Tab-separated table of C-alpha atoms and ligand atoms in Angstrom:
chain	number	residue	atom	x	y	z
A	1	MET	CA	-0.155	0.335	-0.254
A	2	LYS	CA	2.059	3.523	-1.391
A	3	VAL	CA	0.241	6.208	0.404
A	4	ALA	CA	0.847	9.930	-0.674
A	5	VAL	CA	0.689	12.575	1.662
A	6	VAL	CA	0.446	15.845	-0.050
A	7	GLY	CA	1.067	18.973	1.640
A	8	ALA	CA	3.751	17.048	3.793
A	9	THR	CA	5.085	19.612	5.142
A	10	GLY	CA	2.577	21.309	5.815
A	11	MET	CA	0.273	22.129	8.954
A	12	VAL	CA	-2.499	19.998	8.699
A	13	GLY	CA	-0.097	16.873	6.096
A	14	SER	CA	2.213	17.114	9.319
A	15	VAL	CA	-0.112	15.848	11.436
A	16	MET	CA	-1.468	13.524	9.054
A	17	LEU	CA	1.123	11.641	9.146
A	18	LYS	CA	1.094	12.126	12.912
A	19	VAL	CA	-2.351	10.677	12.738
A	20	LEU	CA	-1.257	7.444	10.185
A	21	GLU	CA	1.911	6.617	12.351
A	22	GLU	CA	-0.136	6.302	15.868
A	23	ARG	CA	-3.112	4.469	13.509
A	24	ASN	CA	-0.539	1.600	12.489
A	25	PHE	CA	-2.354	2.319	8.868
A	26	PRO	CA	-1.122	-0.106	6.613
A	27	LEU	CA	1.516	1.729	4.146
A	28	THR	CA	4.107	0.151	2.833
A	29	GLU	CA	5.528	3.658	1.285
A	30	LEU	CA	5.067	6.847	2.082
A	31	ILE	CA	5.013	9.178	-0.352
A	32	PRO	CA	5.449	13.372	0.824
A	33	VAL	CA	5.079	15.535	-1.490
A	34	ALA	CA	5.372	19.486	-0.961
A	35	SER	CA	6.082	22.305	-3.971
A	36	GLU	CA	8.859	22.748	-5.720
A	37	LYS	CA	10.333	24.355	-3.517
A	38	SER	CA	10.426	21.720	-0.720
A	39	VAL	CA	11.422	18.600	-3.647
A	40	GLY	CA	14.064	16.889	-1.052
A	41	LYS	CA	13.494	17.759	2.104
A	42	LYS	CA	13.663	15.555	4.555
A	43	ILE	CA	10.473	13.472	6.829
A	44	ALA	CA	10.285	11.283	9.343
A	45	TYR	CA	7.896	8.396	9.308
A	46	ASN	CA	7.991	5.564	12.038
A	47	GLY	CA	11.557	6.081	12.212
A	48	LYS	CA	12.575	5.678	8.866
A	49	GLU	CA	13.300	8.933	6.790
A	50	PHE	CA	11.695	10.357	3.225
A	51	GLU	CA	12.659	12.162	0.789
A	52	VAL	CA	9.695	14.509	-0.386
A	53	VAL	CA	8.960	14.379	-4.756
A	54	SER	CA	7.488	16.596	-6.724
A	55	LEU	CA	3.053	16.011	-7.828
A	56	GLU	CA	4.984	15.138	-11.172
A	57	THR	CA	6.917	11.947	-9.678
A	58	ALA	CA	4.263	10.752	-6.995
A	59	VAL	CA	1.455	10.465	-9.885
A	60	SER	CA	4.335	8.813	-11.573
A	61	MET	CA	4.300	6.039	-8.508
A	62	LYS	CA	0.978	5.324	-9.031
A	63	PRO	CA	0.397	5.239	-5.252
A	64	GLU	CA	-3.104	3.154	-4.220
A	65	VAL	CA	-3.978	6.306	-1.243
A	66	ALA	CA	-3.070	10.657	-1.676
A	67	ILE	CA	-4.249	12.759	0.719
A	68	PHE	CA	-4.429	15.877	-0.029
A	69	SER	CA	-3.675	18.789	2.111
A	70	ALA	CA	-1.612	21.173	-0.955
A	71	GLY	CA	-4.989	24.018	-1.322
A	72	GLY	CA	-8.070	23.842	-3.375
A	73	ASP	CA	-6.079	24.946	-6.633
A	74	THR	CA	-3.575	22.094	-6.226
A	75	SER	CA	-5.994	20.031	-5.597
A	76	LEU	CA	-8.157	20.825	-8.895
A	77	GLU	CA	-5.085	20.456	-10.802
A	78	TRP	CA	-3.917	17.914	-9.864
A	79	ALA	CA	-6.761	14.983	-8.543
A	80	PRO	CA	-7.667	14.348	-11.471
A	81	LYS	CA	-4.246	13.114	-12.421
A	82	PHE	CA	-3.963	10.862	-9.677
A	83	ALA	CA	-7.073	9.402	-10.470
A	84	SER	CA	-6.283	8.435	-14.030
A	85	ALA	CA	-3.880	6.772	-13.263
A	86	GLY	CA	-6.138	5.033	-9.880
A	87	THR	CA	-4.884	6.495	-7.495
A	88	THR	CA	-8.086	7.416	-4.674
A	89	VAL	CA	-7.870	10.502	-3.777
A	90	ILE	CA	-8.942	12.147	-0.223
A	91	ASP	CA	-8.502	15.782	-0.438
A	92	ASN	CA	-8.561	18.682	2.255
A	93	SER	CA	-9.395	21.151	0.012
A	94	SER	CA	-13.290	22.949	-0.147
A	95	ALA	CA	-12.320	22.333	-4.786
A	96	TRP	CA	-14.470	18.860	-4.421
A	97	ARG	CA	-16.636	19.107	-1.842
A	98	MET	CA	-20.046	20.918	-3.549
A	99	ASN	CA	-19.044	19.021	-6.831
A	100	PRO	CA	-22.423	16.453	-7.085
A	101	LYS	CA	-19.986	14.571	-8.631
A	102	HIS	CA	-18.373	14.457	-5.867
A	103	LYS	CA	-18.584	12.736	-1.728
A	104	LEU	CA	-18.575	14.785	1.118
A	105	VAL	CA	-17.720	12.500	3.856
A	106	ILE	CA	-17.918	11.701	7.801
A	107	PRO	CA	-17.664	8.364	8.316
A	108	GLU	CA	-19.223	7.991	11.191
A	109	ILE	CA	-22.303	9.303	9.235
A	110	ASN	CA	-21.945	8.575	6.015
A	111	ALA	CA	-19.560	6.538	4.559
A	112	ASN	CA	-21.872	4.035	3.362
A	113	LEU	CA	-22.595	6.142	0.825
A	114	LEU	CA	-19.377	5.138	-0.646
A	115	SER	CA	-17.814	3.432	-3.621
A	116	LYS	CA	-14.777	1.698	-5.589
A	117	GLU	CA	-15.920	4.708	-8.301
A	118	ASP	CA	-15.368	6.952	-5.679
A	119	ARG	CA	-11.542	8.034	-6.828
A	120	ILE	CA	-11.643	12.393	-5.568
A	121	ILE	CA	-13.400	12.196	-2.454
A	122	ALA	CA	-14.394	15.267	-0.196
A	123	ASN	CA	-13.116	15.706	3.492
A	124	PRO	CA	-15.429	18.434	5.257
A	125	ASN	CA	-14.189	21.869	6.148
A	126	CYS	CA	-13.118	21.787	9.514
A	127	SER	CA	-15.262	23.284	11.406
A	128	THR	CA	-18.485	21.557	9.418
A	129	ILE	CA	-17.185	17.999	10.977
A	130	GLN	CA	-16.915	19.443	14.416
A	131	LEU	CA	-19.764	21.034	14.037
A	132	LEU	CA	-22.484	17.188	12.246
A	133	MET	CA	-20.815	14.994	14.654
A	134	ALA	CA	-23.066	16.907	17.165
A	135	LEU	CA	-26.096	17.767	15.302
A	136	LYS	CA	-26.012	14.234	12.707
A	137	PRO	CA	-27.300	12.019	16.147
A	138	LEU	CA	-29.822	15.027	17.442
A	139	HIS	CA	-31.114	15.446	13.990
A	140	ASP	CA	-31.526	11.823	13.512
A	141	THR	CA	-33.413	11.853	17.130
A	142	TYR	CA	-35.340	15.537	16.791
A	143	LYS	CA	-35.364	16.725	13.392
A	144	ILE	CA	-33.818	20.000	13.323
A	145	LYS	CA	-34.265	22.791	11.131
A	146	ARG	CA	-32.246	25.639	12.318
A	147	VAL	CA	-28.726	26.196	13.573
A	148	VAL	CA	-27.142	29.390	14.711
A	149	VAL	CA	-23.179	28.881	15.128
A	150	SER	CA	-20.774	31.163	15.879
A	151	THR	CA	-17.269	29.787	15.777
A	152	TYR	CA	-14.349	30.642	17.671
A	153	GLN	CA	-11.874	29.695	14.990
A	154	SER	CA	-8.077	27.929	15.711
A	155	ILE	CA	-4.966	29.798	14.190
A	156	THR	CA	-3.542	26.600	13.112
A	157	GLY	CA	-6.780	26.549	10.223
A	158	THR	CA	-5.110	29.338	8.689
A	159	GLY	CA	-1.336	27.155	8.101
A	160	VAL	CA	2.280	27.339	9.168
A	161	LYS	CA	2.003	31.481	7.893
A	162	ALA	CA	-0.911	32.002	10.505
A	163	VAL	CA	1.115	30.614	13.589
A	164	GLN	CA	4.371	32.356	12.159
A	165	GLN	CA	2.337	35.766	12.041
A	166	LEU	CA	1.372	34.669	16.015
A	167	GLU	CA	4.981	33.752	17.108
A	168	ASN	CA	6.717	37.909	15.007
A	169	GLU	CA	3.878	38.633	17.181
A	170	TYR	CA	4.606	38.033	20.553
A	171	ALA	CA	8.339	38.398	19.624
A	172	GLY	CA	7.234	42.367	18.581
A	173	LYS	CA	8.735	41.601	15.238
A	174	LYS	CA	7.083	43.033	11.683
A	175	GLU	CA	7.036	40.276	9.457
A	176	GLU	CA	4.529	39.437	6.447
A	177	MET	CA	0.826	38.585	8.092
A	178	ALA	CA	-1.372	35.275	6.493
A	179	TYR	CA	-4.367	38.042	8.354
A	180	PRO	CA	-5.130	41.844	7.597
A	181	TYR	CA	-4.423	42.649	11.130
A	182	PRO	CA	-2.782	41.456	13.322
A	183	ILE	CA	-4.397	37.919	15.838
A	184	HIS	CA	-2.546	38.532	19.269
A	185	LYS	CA	-5.091	39.739	21.538
A	186	ASN	CA	-6.957	40.507	18.357
A	187	ALA	CA	-10.833	38.762	17.495
A	188	LEU	CA	-11.185	38.740	13.807
A	189	PRO	CA	-14.447	38.187	12.473
A	190	HIS	CA	-13.207	37.145	9.201
A	191	CYS	CA	-12.279	33.129	7.927
A	192	ASP	CA	-11.897	32.464	4.663
A	193	VAL	CA	-12.648	35.330	2.293
A	194	PHE	CA	-16.041	38.081	1.709
A	195	GLN	CA	-18.167	36.860	-0.511
A	196	ASP	CA	-21.159	39.104	-2.001
A	197	ASN	CA	-23.335	38.576	-0.238
A	198	GLY	CA	-21.891	39.724	2.802
A	199	TYR	CA	-20.517	35.847	4.312
A	200	THR	CA	-17.047	34.731	4.027
A	201	LYS	CA	-16.844	31.460	2.765
A	202	GLU	CA	-16.235	29.719	6.026
A	203	GLU	CA	-19.741	30.759	6.756
A	204	MET	CA	-21.282	29.448	3.644
A	205	LYS	CA	-18.744	25.713	3.677
A	206	LEU	CA	-20.931	25.015	7.134
A	207	THR	CA	-24.199	26.168	5.680
A	208	ASN	CA	-23.903	24.636	2.494
A	209	GLU	CA	-22.185	21.058	3.709
A	210	THR	CA	-23.946	20.978	6.537
A	211	LYS	CA	-27.060	19.721	3.596
A	212	LYS	CA	-25.030	18.268	1.855
A	213	ILE	CA	-23.865	15.757	4.358
A	214	LEU	CA	-27.628	15.345	6.095
A	215	GLY	CA	-28.655	14.569	2.401
A	216	ASP	CA	-31.786	17.111	4.245
A	217	ASP	CA	-31.927	20.213	2.070
A	218	SER	CA	-34.538	21.522	4.462
A	219	VAL	CA	-32.175	22.195	7.335
A	220	ASN	CA	-30.843	25.846	7.719
A	221	VAL	CA	-27.729	27.283	9.032
A	222	THR	CA	-26.811	31.131	9.276
A	223	ALA	CA	-22.654	31.691	10.698
A	224	THR	CA	-20.936	33.882	12.242
A	225	ALA	CA	-16.551	32.287	11.690
A	226	ILE	CA	-14.289	33.783	14.085
A	227	ARG	CA	-10.393	34.263	14.121
A	228	ILE	CA	-9.198	34.016	17.727
A	229	PRO	CA	-5.594	33.444	19.050
A	230	VAL	CA	-5.875	30.545	20.185
A	231	VAL	CA	-3.759	27.407	19.121
A	232	GLY	CA	-5.568	23.867	20.254
A	233	GLY	CA	-8.434	24.136	18.413
A	234	HIS	CA	-11.930	25.305	16.994
A	235	SER	CA	-15.253	26.521	19.157
A	236	GLU	CA	-18.374	26.413	18.557
A	237	SER	CA	-21.643	28.509	19.921
A	238	VAL	CA	-24.654	26.682	18.736
A	239	ASN	CA	-28.544	27.221	18.913
A	240	ILE	CA	-30.033	24.963	17.162
A	241	GLU	CA	-33.953	24.785	17.271
A	242	PHE	CA	-35.487	21.280	16.125
A	243	GLU	CA	-39.021	20.418	15.250
A	244	LYS	CA	-39.728	17.585	18.283
A	245	ASP	CA	-39.005	18.592	21.313
A	246	PHE	CA	-36.844	17.029	23.974
A	247	ASP	CA	-34.757	16.880	27.229
A	248	VAL	CA	-32.081	17.700	28.069
A	249	VAL	CA	-31.011	14.303	29.666
A	250	ASP	CA	-32.182	11.900	26.310
A	251	VAL	CA	-29.615	15.045	24.747
A	252	ARG	CA	-26.644	13.970	26.745
A	253	LYS	CA	-26.890	10.487	26.502
A	254	ILE	CA	-27.507	10.467	22.489
A	255	LEU	CA	-24.329	12.068	22.375
A	256	SER	CA	-22.185	10.070	24.768
A	257	ASP	CA	-23.769	7.280	22.793
A	258	PHE	CA	-22.573	9.000	19.514
A	259	PRO	CA	-19.189	6.940	18.230
A	260	GLY	CA	-16.193	10.028	18.385
A	261	ILE	CA	-18.479	12.863	20.864
A	262	THR	CA	-16.792	12.831	24.735
A	263	VAL	CA	-19.383	14.689	26.525
A	264	GLN	CA	-18.320	17.378	28.709
A	265	ASP	CA	-20.916	18.817	30.559
A	266	ASN	CA	-21.035	19.333	34.791
A	267	PRO	CA	-21.265	23.199	34.957
A	268	GLU	CA	-20.661	22.107	39.144
A	269	LEU	CA	-17.326	21.277	38.401
A	270	ASN	CA	-16.510	23.887	36.231
A	271	THR	CA	-16.691	21.094	33.000
A	272	TYR	CA	-17.024	22.290	30.080
A	273	PRO	CA	-14.621	21.822	26.737
A	274	MET	CA	-12.110	23.563	25.615
A	275	PRO	CA	-9.360	24.278	23.053
A	276	ILE	CA	-6.585	23.409	25.469
A	277	TYR	CA	-7.531	20.196	26.708
A	278	ALA	CA	-8.951	18.991	22.603
A	279	GLU	CA	-5.784	19.729	21.540
A	280	GLY	CA	-3.844	16.777	19.810
A	281	LYS	CA	-7.320	14.517	20.304
A	282	ASP	CA	-9.412	12.941	18.185
A	283	ASP	CA	-13.240	13.278	19.500
A	284	VAL	CA	-14.729	16.653	19.369
A	285	PHE	CA	-15.875	17.474	22.711
A	286	VAL	CA	-19.545	18.463	24.036
A	287	GLY	CA	-21.026	21.084	26.811
A	288	ARG	CA	-22.950	23.933	27.699
A	289	LEU	CA	-26.201	21.791	27.361
A	290	ARG	CA	-29.168	23.821	28.362
A	291	ARG	CA	-32.577	24.498	26.695
A	292	ASP	CA	-32.205	28.499	24.893
A	293	LEU	CA	-35.457	30.254	27.350
A	294	SER	CA	-36.366	32.080	24.309
A	295	GLN	CA	-37.657	29.806	22.710
A	296	PRO	CA	-39.832	26.946	22.735
A	297	ASN	CA	-37.812	23.350	21.124
A	298	THR	CA	-34.141	24.341	20.629
A	299	LEU	CA	-30.702	23.468	22.843
A	300	ASN	CA	-27.777	25.519	23.027
A	301	MET	CA	-24.460	23.899	22.944
A	302	TRP	CA	-20.805	24.877	22.587
A	303	ILE	CA	-19.021	23.016	20.371
A	304	VAL	CA	-14.435	22.297	20.717
A	305	ALA	CA	-12.455	19.971	18.700
A	306	ASP	CA	-8.579	20.099	16.833
A	307	ASN	CA	-9.323	21.476	13.922
A	308	LEU	CA	-6.587	19.416	12.601
A	309	ARG	CA	-7.429	16.711	13.748
A	310	LYS	CA	-10.540	15.889	13.418
A	311	GLY	CA	-11.514	18.843	11.322
A	312	ALA	CA	-8.934	17.386	8.704
A	313	ALA	CA	-5.386	14.841	9.533
A	314	THR	CA	-7.956	11.958	11.751
A	315	ASN	CA	-11.339	12.287	9.415
A	316	ALA	CA	-9.795	11.891	5.802
A	317	VAL	CA	-7.416	8.675	7.387
A	318	GLN	CA	-10.578	7.287	8.580
A	319	ILE	CA	-11.832	7.784	5.643
A	320	ALA	CA	-9.240	6.072	3.767
A	321	GLU	CA	-9.589	2.908	6.718
A	322	TYR	CA	-12.862	2.429	6.221
A	323	LEU	CA	-11.791	1.960	2.120
A	324	LEU	CA	-9.476	-0.433	2.908
A	325	GLU	CA	-12.013	-2.397	5.991
A	326	GLN	CA	-14.229	-2.130	2.294
A	327	LYS	CA	-12.416	-3.625	0.102
A	328	LEU	CA	-12.760	-0.623	-2.089
A	329	LEU	CA	-9.862	0.201	-2.447
B	1	NAP	N1	-5.360	23.600	8.972
B	1	NAP	C1	-6.542	22.790	9.080
B	1	NAP	O1	-7.060	23.606	9.711
B	1	NAP	C2	-6.990	22.937	7.946
B	1	NAP	C3	-8.340	22.155	7.982
B	1	NAP	C4	-9.727	20.929	7.171
B	1	NAP	C5	-8.626	21.438	5.824
B	1	NAP	N2	-7.388	22.592	5.309
B	1	NAP	C6	-6.650	22.181	4.014
B	1	NAP	O2	-5.640	21.940	3.328
B	1	NAP	C7	-4.529	22.364	2.783
B	1	NAP	C8	-2.957	23.335	3.816
B	1	NAP	O3	-4.236	23.905	4.919
B	1	NAP	P1	-2.617	24.106	6.135
B	1	NAP	O4	-3.136	24.584	7.313
B	1	NAP	O5	-1.645	22.668	6.256
B	1	NAP	O6	-1.731	24.771	4.949
B	1	NAP	P2	-0.549	24.792	4.962
B	1	NAP	O7	0.498	24.882	6.352
B	1	NAP	O8	0.434	26.016	4.952
B	1	NAP	O9	0.571	23.936	4.105
B	1	NAP	C9	0.515	24.208	2.899
B	1	NAP	C10	1.019	22.380	1.998
B	1	NAP	O10	0.602	22.241	1.135
B	1	NAP	C11	1.979	22.625	0.057
B	1	NAP	N3	2.019	23.052	-0.897
B	1	NAP	C12	1.657	24.128	-1.952
B	1	NAP	N4	1.445	24.965	-2.665
B	1	NAP	C13	1.841	23.571	-3.559
B	1	NAP	C14	1.688	23.149	-4.648
B	1	NAP	N5	1.198	24.170	-5.586
B	1	NAP	N6	2.310	22.107	-4.693
B	1	NAP	C15	2.092	21.336	-4.179
B	1	NAP	N7	2.745	21.212	-2.669
B	1	NAP	C16	2.308	22.212	-2.293
B	1	NAP	C17	2.236	22.856	0.503
B	1	NAP	O11	4.804	23.024	0.575
B	1	NAP	P3	5.736	23.495	0.673
B	1	NAP	O12	5.988	23.606	2.759
B	1	NAP	O13	6.493	23.194	0.337
B	1	NAP	O14	5.317	24.482	0.396
B	1	NAP	C18	2.513	22.495	1.916
B	1	NAP	O15	3.574	21.336	2.408
B	1	NAP	C19	-5.945	23.347	2.320
B	1	NAP	O16	-6.178	23.164	1.924
B	1	NAP	C20	-6.475	23.818	3.772
B	1	NAP	O17	-8.303	24.577	3.152
B	1	NAP	C21	-7.145	22.322	6.063
């Protein structure tokens, strides 16, 4: 099993290597891929060193799987070339997510849609993955009408350049910036680029990807995405209106029973999810479960997950594991 990791030198790519290693993914050959400037660099994996190669070289090596985390343009251009060479691509960019020909997969929710014919599979956006992990079991039970979500997103979601910006600001250095404003001691109501409708792309991803993953266009999501100077993961304040009424005790049980979710919800002991504890973990953490007192059938919650793990690398590796288990490669 040859596995190419495209974007191996990046923020997501380096976590991808860690997750493949930790989960003992049965690869026989790792093919780390990055831009031309990184070709020849050495990448450590499972006690061995592998040399970074170009995209062209990687395609010619015909890997069984290629996991892409190298931006949308790279995916648009290169994923079809890998697919034509017989490789199954799992793509972390937004390039293929809303394309009706491609599946958008969170394994706990809809891996059953996958077939041998799927050569380019899309990994959802990081903030969508953690939101949907909590929404899915509740939608199945109470049917969601509308979701209002505000995100508090980690700078690691903007890649190595953003982490560098924060470090430079800590050190008082004026260098190239990933954001239009300082991020240290700040909150930017601006994740990804603005669209003509006044929302950012990140906000519209939450709206559109939710409908596609749940396979239900009736679920309405409105989002505000905020970038904050945090590294451990993304947090989300979520208000959900259901068709049916619920009991918070049942909600807690439904969420606890869902694979990949850990409920941390005990106000008496100050127990609630936080990014410093989510960092490096694969689970999605849910807490602050409480009824919205302002209208019927409505719940408030707080969701935290490591955007580089379940929001990106872990979800992609889980897709690869599923394909392998089901003999779909
Ligand atoms: N960060 C997150 O939480 C997150 C979550 C979900 C999805 N994603 C997506 O994952 C992708 C990567 O994000 P990131 O945060 O890891 O960014 P990053 O830290 O900036 O890393 C980008 C990676 O892509 C490589 N790359 C850039 N241009 C390339 C090209 N033309 N050909 C080959 N390789 C190229 C870079 O190689 P060099 O080192 O050689 O430049 C680097 O390995 C993006 O599409 C992003 O939207 C990110």
